[in-house]
Amino acid sequence: EPEVTQTPSHQVTQMGQEVILRCVPISNHLYFYWYRQILGQKVEFLVSFYNNEISEKSEIFDDQFSVERPDGSNFTLKIRSTKLEDSAMYFCASSEARISNEKLFFGSGTQLSVL
Amino acid sequence: DAKTTQPNSMESNEEEPVHLPCNHSTISGTDYIHWYRQLPSQGPEYVIHGLTSNVNNRMASLAIAEDRKSSTLILHRATLRDAAVYYCILRGPGAGSYQLTFGKGTKLSVIP
């Protein structure tokens, strides 16, 4: 079965540094998402992306965050200046469409630790 | 926005059926009921979804009440690999968003 792949699986960074988390969505999918999960808490929606534009974002997704599809296969999440509270598991997801009965496929996540 | 209510945790014996309940009394007519699960240290995984009729797939069955105010995810024979957090999520206009909004879910423990 096709899958969403995320790299790296673990990322350690110093506070204030920029990080880029990478994802390869399923090849025929058109909608891409980032979610995050702080240890012990709920999975939270960050942003959705379609046709090279952000289609929806949450309050968490502030000016420190950006997303990009730099080529035909990768989808990236950049955090410009990391804070301690950005430490979390970040999940990428993709779907064929953005409708109520469409299912999302999630990657295994990148564990980001900000020191 | 319509919300879901699930028990915090449930236990099941291995190879026994498991019924995971979800209440969604304020669901609107066009909201789909989705179930995802999250195994330890993994990303969420799609399980099943439905609108009005009961649904079956290779992973599970979804039984939807006639008034759609509740639903039940049925795992026919629990295995140790089914130990996970199960999320019941509404998607559609009545849910306030087309995005998946995860709650706390039900943590299922499977006893060997």
PDB file of C-alpha atoms in Angstrom:
ATOM      1  CA  GLU A   1       0.000   0.000   0.000  1.00  0.00           C
ATOM      2  CA  PRO A   2       1.336   3.487  -0.805  1.00  0.00           C
ATOM      3  CA  GLU A   3       2.514   5.478   2.174  1.00  0.00           C
ATOM      4  CA  VAL A   4       3.515   8.950   3.285  1.00  0.00           C
ATOM      5  CA  THR A   5       7.167   9.136   4.239  1.00  0.00           C
ATOM      6  CA  GLN A   6       8.714  11.665   6.580  1.00  0.00           C
ATOM      7  CA  THR A   7      12.330  12.572   7.203  1.00  0.00           C
ATOM      8  CA  PRO A   8      14.098  12.780   9.523  1.00  0.00           C
ATOM      9  CA  SER A   9      12.429  10.574  12.122  1.00  0.00           C
ATOM     10  CA  HIS A  10      14.117  12.577  14.885  1.00  0.00           C
ATOM     11  CA  GLN A  11      15.426  16.125  14.811  1.00  0.00           C
ATOM     12  CA  VAL A  12      17.211  17.872  17.643  1.00  0.00           C
ATOM     13  CA  THR A  13      17.804  21.601  17.414  1.00  0.00           C
ATOM     14  CA  GLN A  14      18.759  24.549  19.544  1.00  0.00           C
ATOM     15  CA  MET A  15      16.203  27.188  20.431  1.00  0.00           C
ATOM     16  CA  GLY A  16      16.186  29.951  17.838  1.00  0.00           C
ATOM     17  CA  GLN A  17      17.416  27.751  15.014  1.00  0.00           C
ATOM     18  CA  GLU A  18      15.499  27.083  11.815  1.00  0.00           C
ATOM     19  CA  VAL A  19      14.317  23.575  11.059  1.00  0.00           C
ATOM     20  CA  ILE A  20      12.815  22.031   7.956  1.00  0.00           C
ATOM     21  CA  LEU A  21      10.737  18.894   8.222  1.00  0.00           C
ATOM     22  CA  ARG A  22      10.294  16.910   5.041  1.00  0.00           C
ATOM     23  CA  CYS A  23       7.506  14.766   3.731  1.00  0.00           C
ATOM     24  CA  VAL A  24       6.851  12.813   0.567  1.00  0.00           C
ATOM     25  CA  PRO A  25       3.089  12.503   0.141  1.00  0.00           C
ATOM     26  CA  ILE A  26       1.422   9.717  -1.814  1.00  0.00           C
ATOM     27  CA  SER A  27       2.084  10.397  -5.478  1.00  0.00           C
ATOM     28  CA  ASN A  28      -1.427  10.950  -6.835  1.00  0.00           C
ATOM     29  CA  HIS A  29      -2.642  12.953  -3.846  1.00  0.00           C
ATOM     30  CA  LEU A  30      -3.397  16.628  -4.232  1.00  0.00           C
ATOM     31  CA  TYR A  31      -4.008  17.799  -0.650  1.00  0.00           C
ATOM     32  CA  PHE A  32      -1.323  17.941   1.964  1.00  0.00           C
ATOM     33  CA  TYR A  33      -1.453  18.575   5.687  1.00  0.00           C
ATOM     34  CA  TRP A  34       0.697  19.060   8.728  1.00  0.00           C
ATOM     35  CA  TYR A  35      -0.430  18.077  12.220  1.00  0.00           C
ATOM     36  CA  ARG A  36       1.481  18.029  15.455  1.00  0.00           C
ATOM     37  CA  GLN A  37       1.196  16.219  18.761  1.00  0.00           C
ATOM     38  CA  ILE A  38       2.860  17.484  21.904  1.00  0.00           C
ATOM     39  CA  LEU A  39       3.753  14.626  24.232  1.00  0.00           C
ATOM     40  CA  GLY A  40       0.666  13.382  26.043  1.00  0.00           C
ATOM     41  CA  GLN A  41      -1.688  15.743  24.227  1.00  0.00           C
ATOM     42  CA  LYS A  42      -4.098  15.631  21.306  1.00  0.00           C
ATOM     43  CA  VAL A  43      -3.171  15.578  17.650  1.00  0.00           C
ATOM     44  CA  GLU A  44      -3.587  19.187  16.440  1.00  0.00           C
ATOM     45  CA  PHE A  45      -4.171  20.471  12.927  1.00  0.00           C
ATOM     46  CA  LEU A  46      -1.639  23.009  11.677  1.00  0.00           C
ATOM     47  CA  VAL A  47      -2.187  23.631   7.982  1.00  0.00           C
ATOM     48  CA  SER A  48      -3.601  22.265   4.753  1.00  0.00           C
ATOM     49  CA  PHE A  49      -2.125  22.933   1.311  1.00  0.00           C
ATOM     50  CA  TYR A  50      -3.477  22.586  -2.190  1.00  0.00           C
ATOM     51  CA  ASN A  51      -2.390  23.834  -5.577  1.00  0.00           C
ATOM     52  CA  ASN A  52       0.652  25.557  -4.070  1.00  0.00           C
ATOM     53  CA  GLU A  53      -1.414  27.555  -1.638  1.00  0.00           C
ATOM     54  CA  ILE A  54      -2.440  27.260   1.978  1.00  0.00           C
ATOM     55  CA  SER A  55      -6.134  26.361   2.017  1.00  0.00           C
ATOM     56  CA  GLU A  56      -6.651  26.407   5.764  1.00  0.00           C
ATOM     57  CA  LYS A  57      -4.526  27.005   8.831  1.00  0.00           C
ATOM     58  CA  SER A  58      -5.006  26.910  12.568  1.00  0.00           C
ATOM     59  CA  GLU A  59      -4.126  29.505  15.181  1.00  0.00           C
ATOM     60  CA  ILE A  60      -0.984  27.542  15.941  1.00  0.00           C
ATOM     61  CA  PHE A  61       0.343  28.152  12.427  1.00  0.00           C
ATOM     62  CA  ASP A  62       1.726  31.645  12.977  1.00  0.00           C
ATOM     63  CA  ASP A  63       4.373  33.622  11.093  1.00  0.00           C
ATOM     64  CA  GLN A  64       7.110  31.330  12.403  1.00  0.00           C
ATOM     65  CA  PHE A  65       5.745  28.504  10.287  1.00  0.00           C
ATOM     66  CA  SER A  66       5.730  28.116   6.530  1.00  0.00           C
ATOM     67  CA  VAL A  67       5.018  25.303   4.101  1.00  0.00           C
ATOM     68  CA  GLU A  68       6.274  24.668   0.631  1.00  0.00           C
ATOM     69  CA  ARG A  69       6.126  22.138  -2.138  1.00  0.00           C
ATOM     70  CA  PRO A  70       9.549  22.777  -3.646  1.00  0.00           C
ATOM     71  CA  ASP A  71       9.248  20.115  -6.331  1.00  0.00           C
ATOM     72  CA  GLY A  72       6.786  17.535  -7.567  1.00  0.00           C
ATOM     73  CA  SER A  73       7.273  15.138  -4.684  1.00  0.00           C
ATOM     74  CA  ASN A  74       8.295  16.868  -1.460  1.00  0.00           C
ATOM     75  CA  PHE A  75       6.206  18.866   0.992  1.00  0.00           C
ATOM     76  CA  THR A  76       8.047  20.742   3.720  1.00  0.00           C
ATOM     77  CA  LEU A  77       7.277  22.474   7.001  1.00  0.00           C
ATOM     78  CA  LYS A  78       9.724  25.178   8.062  1.00  0.00           C
ATOM     79  CA  ILE A  79       9.918  26.636  11.537  1.00  0.00           C
ATOM     80  CA  ARG A  80      11.944  29.827  11.304  1.00  0.00           C
ATOM     81  CA  SER A  81      13.064  30.321  14.877  1.00  0.00           C
ATOM     82  CA  THR A  82      12.250  27.353  17.059  1.00  0.00           C
ATOM     83  CA  LYS A  83      10.968  27.720  20.600  1.00  0.00           C
ATOM     84  CA  LEU A  84      10.972  25.192  23.403  1.00  0.00           C
ATOM     85  CA  GLU A  85       7.217  24.769  23.005  1.00  0.00           C
ATOM     86  CA  ASP A  86       7.664  23.659  19.392  1.00  0.00           C
ATOM     87  CA  SER A  87       8.950  20.324  20.698  1.00  0.00           C
ATOM     88  CA  ALA A  88       6.435  17.803  19.430  1.00  0.00           C
ATOM     89  CA  MET A  89       5.823  14.986  16.988  1.00  0.00           C
ATOM     90  CA  TYR A  90       4.980  16.452  13.590  1.00  0.00           C
ATOM     91  CA  PHE A  91       2.847  14.402  11.226  1.00  0.00           C
ATOM     92  CA  CYS A  92       2.442  14.955   7.527  1.00  0.00           C
ATOM     93  CA  ALA A  93      -0.668  13.669   5.778  1.00  0.00           C
ATOM     94  CA  SER A  94      -2.090  13.627   2.285  1.00  0.00           C
ATOM     95  CA  SER A  95      -5.386  12.919   0.592  1.00  0.00           C
ATOM     96  CA  GLU A  96      -6.787  12.744  -2.922  1.00  0.00           C
ATOM     97  CA  ALA A  97      -9.445  15.337  -2.208  1.00  0.00           C
ATOM     98  CA  ARG A  98     -10.666  17.621   0.566  1.00  0.00           C
ATOM     99  CA  ILE A  99     -14.177  16.435   1.038  1.00  0.00           C
ATOM    100  CA  SER A 100     -16.023  15.046   4.007  1.00  0.00           C
ATOM    101  CA  ASN A 101     -15.778  11.400   2.982  1.00  0.00           C
ATOM    102  CA  GLU A 102     -12.139  11.440   1.963  1.00  0.00           C
ATOM    103  CA  LYS A 103      -9.563   9.648   4.084  1.00  0.00           C
ATOM    104  CA  LEU A 104      -6.193  11.015   5.093  1.00  0.00           C
ATOM    105  CA  PHE A 105      -2.992   9.022   5.035  1.00  0.00           C
ATOM    106  CA  PHE A 106      -0.484   9.955   7.722  1.00  0.00           C
ATOM    107  CA  GLY A 107       3.255   9.493   7.912  1.00  0.00           C
ATOM    108  CA  SER A 108       5.040   8.071  10.934  1.00  0.00           C
ATOM    109  CA  GLY A 109       6.093  11.522  12.068  1.00  0.00           C
ATOM    110  CA  THR A 110       9.198  13.547  12.895  1.00  0.00           C
ATOM    111  CA  GLN A 111       9.992  13.935  16.571  1.00  0.00           C
ATOM    112  CA  LEU A 112      11.302  17.487  17.010  1.00  0.00           C
ATOM    113  CA  SER A 113      13.189  18.269  20.188  1.00  0.00           C
ATOM    114  CA  VAL A 114      14.094  21.907  20.833  1.00  0.00           C
ATOM    115  CA  LEU A 115      16.786  22.378  23.475  1.00  0.00           C
TER     116      LEU A 115
ATOM    117  CA  ASP B   1     -19.892  22.769  16.013  1.00  0.00           C
ATOM    118  CA  ALA B   2     -20.810  19.133  16.454  1.00  0.00           C
ATOM    119  CA  LYS B   3     -18.623  17.233  18.903  1.00  0.00           C
ATOM    120  CA  THR B   4     -18.017  13.610  19.803  1.00  0.00           C
ATOM    121  CA  THR B   5     -17.864  11.906  23.192  1.00  0.00           C
ATOM    122  CA  GLN B   6     -15.914   8.693  23.765  1.00  0.00           C
ATOM    123  CA  PRO B   7     -14.912   6.739  26.866  1.00  0.00           C
ATOM    124  CA  ASN B   8     -11.352   7.468  27.934  1.00  0.00           C
ATOM    125  CA  SER B   9     -10.325   3.828  27.984  1.00  0.00           C
ATOM    126  CA  MET B  10     -11.529   0.299  27.372  1.00  0.00           C
ATOM    127  CA  GLU B  11     -10.109  -3.170  27.799  1.00  0.00           C
ATOM    128  CA  SER B  12     -10.621  -6.273  25.755  1.00  0.00           C
ATOM    129  CA  ASN B  13      -9.371  -9.817  25.814  1.00  0.00           C
ATOM    130  CA  GLU B  14      -7.415 -10.994  22.829  1.00  0.00           C
ATOM    131  CA  GLU B  15      -9.544 -12.648  20.130  1.00  0.00           C
ATOM    132  CA  GLU B  16     -12.751 -11.240  21.628  1.00  0.00           C
ATOM    133  CA  PRO B  17     -14.939  -8.699  19.795  1.00  0.00           C
ATOM    134  CA  VAL B  18     -14.621  -5.066  20.843  1.00  0.00           C
ATOM    135  CA  HIS B  19     -17.339  -2.433  20.607  1.00  0.00           C
ATOM    136  CA  LEU B  20     -16.053   1.129  20.859  1.00  0.00           C
ATOM    137  CA  PRO B  21     -18.873   3.645  21.331  1.00  0.00           C
ATOM    138  CA  CYS B  22     -19.077   7.258  20.213  1.00  0.00           C
ATOM    139  CA  ASN B  23     -21.797   9.799  20.908  1.00  0.00           C
ATOM    140  CA  HIS B  24     -22.376  12.682  18.523  1.00  0.00           C
ATOM    141  CA  SER B  25     -25.814  13.984  19.430  1.00  0.00           C
ATOM    142  CA  THR B  26     -25.394  17.297  17.545  1.00  0.00           C
ATOM    143  CA  ILE B  27     -24.266  15.766  14.262  1.00  0.00           C
ATOM    144  CA  SER B  28     -25.668  17.445  11.173  1.00  0.00           C
ATOM    145  CA  GLY B  29     -27.145  15.614   8.210  1.00  0.00           C
ATOM    146  CA  THR B  30     -24.096  15.990   5.980  1.00  0.00           C
ATOM    147  CA  ASP B  31     -21.365  15.174   8.505  1.00  0.00           C
ATOM    148  CA  TYR B  32     -19.453  11.967   7.962  1.00  0.00           C
ATOM    149  CA  ILE B  33     -18.365   9.841  10.921  1.00  0.00           C
ATOM    150  CA  HIS B  34     -14.715   8.895  10.662  1.00  0.00           C
ATOM    151  CA  TRP B  35     -12.656   6.570  12.828  1.00  0.00           C
ATOM    152  CA  TYR B  36      -8.892   6.732  13.029  1.00  0.00           C
ATOM    153  CA  ARG B  37      -6.532   4.969  15.365  1.00  0.00           C
ATOM    154  CA  GLN B  38      -3.049   5.731  16.606  1.00  0.00           C
ATOM    155  CA  LEU B  39      -0.745   2.917  17.574  1.00  0.00           C
ATOM    156  CA  PRO B  40       2.035   3.741  20.042  1.00  0.00           C
ATOM    157  CA  SER B  41       4.701   5.987  18.458  1.00  0.00           C
ATOM    158  CA  GLN B  42       2.885   5.998  15.119  1.00  0.00           C
ATOM    159  CA  GLY B  43       0.890   8.483  13.078  1.00  0.00           C
ATOM    160  CA  PRO B  44      -2.904   8.255  12.976  1.00  0.00           C
ATOM    161  CA  GLU B  45      -4.253   5.541  10.709  1.00  0.00           C
ATOM    162  CA  TYR B  46      -7.597   5.559   8.916  1.00  0.00           C
ATOM    163  CA  VAL B  47      -9.941   2.804  10.053  1.00  0.00           C
ATOM    164  CA  ILE B  48     -13.372   3.383   8.555  1.00  0.00           C
ATOM    165  CA  HIS B  49     -16.007   6.024   7.850  1.00  0.00           C
ATOM    166  CA  GLY B  50     -19.707   6.249   7.126  1.00  0.00           C
ATOM    167  CA  LEU B  51     -22.655   8.571   6.708  1.00  0.00           C
ATOM    168  CA  THR B  52     -25.886   6.712   7.437  1.00  0.00           C
ATOM    169  CA  SER B  53     -25.552   3.023   6.655  1.00  0.00           C
ATOM    170  CA  ASN B  54     -23.445   0.487   8.473  1.00  0.00           C
ATOM    171  CA  VAL B  55     -20.065  -0.070   6.843  1.00  0.00           C
ATOM    172  CA  ASN B  56     -17.650  -2.970   6.752  1.00  0.00           C
ATOM    173  CA  ASN B  57     -14.045  -3.164   5.633  1.00  0.00           C
ATOM    174  CA  ARG B  58     -11.117  -5.450   6.264  1.00  0.00           C
ATOM    175  CA  MET B  59     -10.210  -3.682   9.487  1.00  0.00           C
ATOM    176  CA  ALA B  60     -13.524  -3.143  11.220  1.00  0.00           C
ATOM    177  CA  SER B  61     -17.257  -2.517  11.027  1.00  0.00           C
ATOM    178  CA  LEU B  62     -19.059   0.714  11.753  1.00  0.00           C
ATOM    179  CA  ALA B  63     -22.569   0.582  13.119  1.00  0.00           C
ATOM    180  CA  ILE B  64     -24.434   3.895  12.919  1.00  0.00           C
ATOM    181  CA  ALA B  65     -27.590   4.467  14.942  1.00  0.00           C
ATOM    182  CA  GLU B  66     -30.722   5.195  12.967  1.00  0.00           C
ATOM    183  CA  ASP B  67     -30.892   8.751  14.356  1.00  0.00           C
ATOM    184  CA  ARG B  68     -27.126   9.106  13.731  1.00  0.00           C
ATOM    185  CA  LYS B  69     -26.572  10.442  17.240  1.00  0.00           C
ATOM    186  CA  SER B  70     -24.216   7.624  18.065  1.00  0.00           C
ATOM    187  CA  SER B  71     -22.031   5.056  16.375  1.00  0.00           C
ATOM    188  CA  THR B  72     -19.999   2.011  17.335  1.00  0.00           C
ATOM    189  CA  LEU B  73     -16.732   0.804  15.923  1.00  0.00           C
ATOM    190  CA  ILE B  74     -16.574  -2.965  15.997  1.00  0.00           C
ATOM    191  CA  LEU B  75     -13.348  -4.923  15.921  1.00  0.00           C
ATOM    192  CA  HIS B  76     -14.455  -8.482  15.358  1.00  0.00           C
ATOM    193  CA  ARG B  77     -11.475 -10.215  16.964  1.00  0.00           C
ATOM    194  CA  ALA B  78      -9.100  -8.011  18.904  1.00  0.00           C
ATOM    195  CA  THR B  79      -5.421  -8.732  18.513  1.00  0.00           C
ATOM    196  CA  LEU B  80      -2.493  -7.297  20.442  1.00  0.00           C
ATOM    197  CA  ARG B  81      -1.782  -5.124  17.414  1.00  0.00           C
ATOM    198  CA  ASP B  82      -5.164  -3.436  17.883  1.00  0.00           C
ATOM    199  CA  ALA B  83      -4.019  -1.820  21.139  1.00  0.00           C
ATOM    200  CA  ALA B  84      -4.198   1.859  20.237  1.00  0.00           C
ATOM    201  CA  VAL B  85      -6.054   5.105  20.789  1.00  0.00           C
ATOM    202  CA  TYR B  86      -9.226   5.170  18.680  1.00  0.00           C
ATOM    203  CA  TYR B  87     -10.628   8.496  17.551  1.00  0.00           C
ATOM    204  CA  CYS B  88     -14.194   9.140  16.442  1.00  0.00           C
ATOM    205  CA  ILE B  89     -14.223  12.305  14.313  1.00  0.00           C
ATOM    206  CA  LEU B  90     -16.946  14.187  12.470  1.00  0.00           C
ATOM    207  CA  ARG B  91     -16.134  15.786   9.150  1.00  0.00           C
ATOM    208  CA  GLY B  92     -18.361  18.175   7.296  1.00  0.00           C
ATOM    209  CA  PRO B  93     -20.135  21.511   7.487  1.00  0.00           C
ATOM    210  CA  GLY B  94     -21.823  20.782  10.800  1.00  0.00           C
ATOM    211  CA  ALA B  95     -18.539  19.784  12.374  1.00  0.00           C
ATOM    212  CA  GLY B  96     -17.245  23.262  11.637  1.00  0.00           C
ATOM    213  CA  SER B  97     -14.395  22.129   9.477  1.00  0.00           C
ATOM    214  CA  TYR B  98     -13.374  19.709   6.807  1.00  0.00           C
ATOM    215  CA  GLN B  99     -10.197  19.127   8.721  1.00  0.00           C
ATOM    216  CA  LEU B 100      -9.794  16.192  11.037  1.00  0.00           C
ATOM    217  CA  THR B 101     -10.186  17.476  14.584  1.00  0.00           C
ATOM    218  CA  PHE B 102      -8.841  14.912  17.021  1.00  0.00           C
ATOM    219  CA  GLY B 103     -10.185  14.592  20.541  1.00  0.00           C
ATOM    220  CA  LYS B 104      -8.703  12.474  23.304  1.00  0.00           C
ATOM    221  CA  GLY B 105     -10.120   9.259  21.877  1.00  0.00           C
ATOM    222  CA  THR B 106     -10.498   5.890  23.573  1.00  0.00           C
ATOM    223  CA  LYS B 107      -7.376   4.070  24.625  1.00  0.00           C
ATOM    224  CA  LEU B 108      -7.949   0.372  23.923  1.00  0.00           C
ATOM    225  CA  SER B 109      -5.903  -2.140  25.857  1.00  0.00           C
ATOM    226  CA  VAL B 110      -5.867  -5.741  24.648  1.00  0.00           C
ATOM    227  CA  ILE B 111      -5.171  -8.386  27.252  1.00  0.00           C
ATOM    228  CA  PRO B 112      -3.406 -11.550  26.058  1.00  0.00           C
TER     229      PRO B 112
END
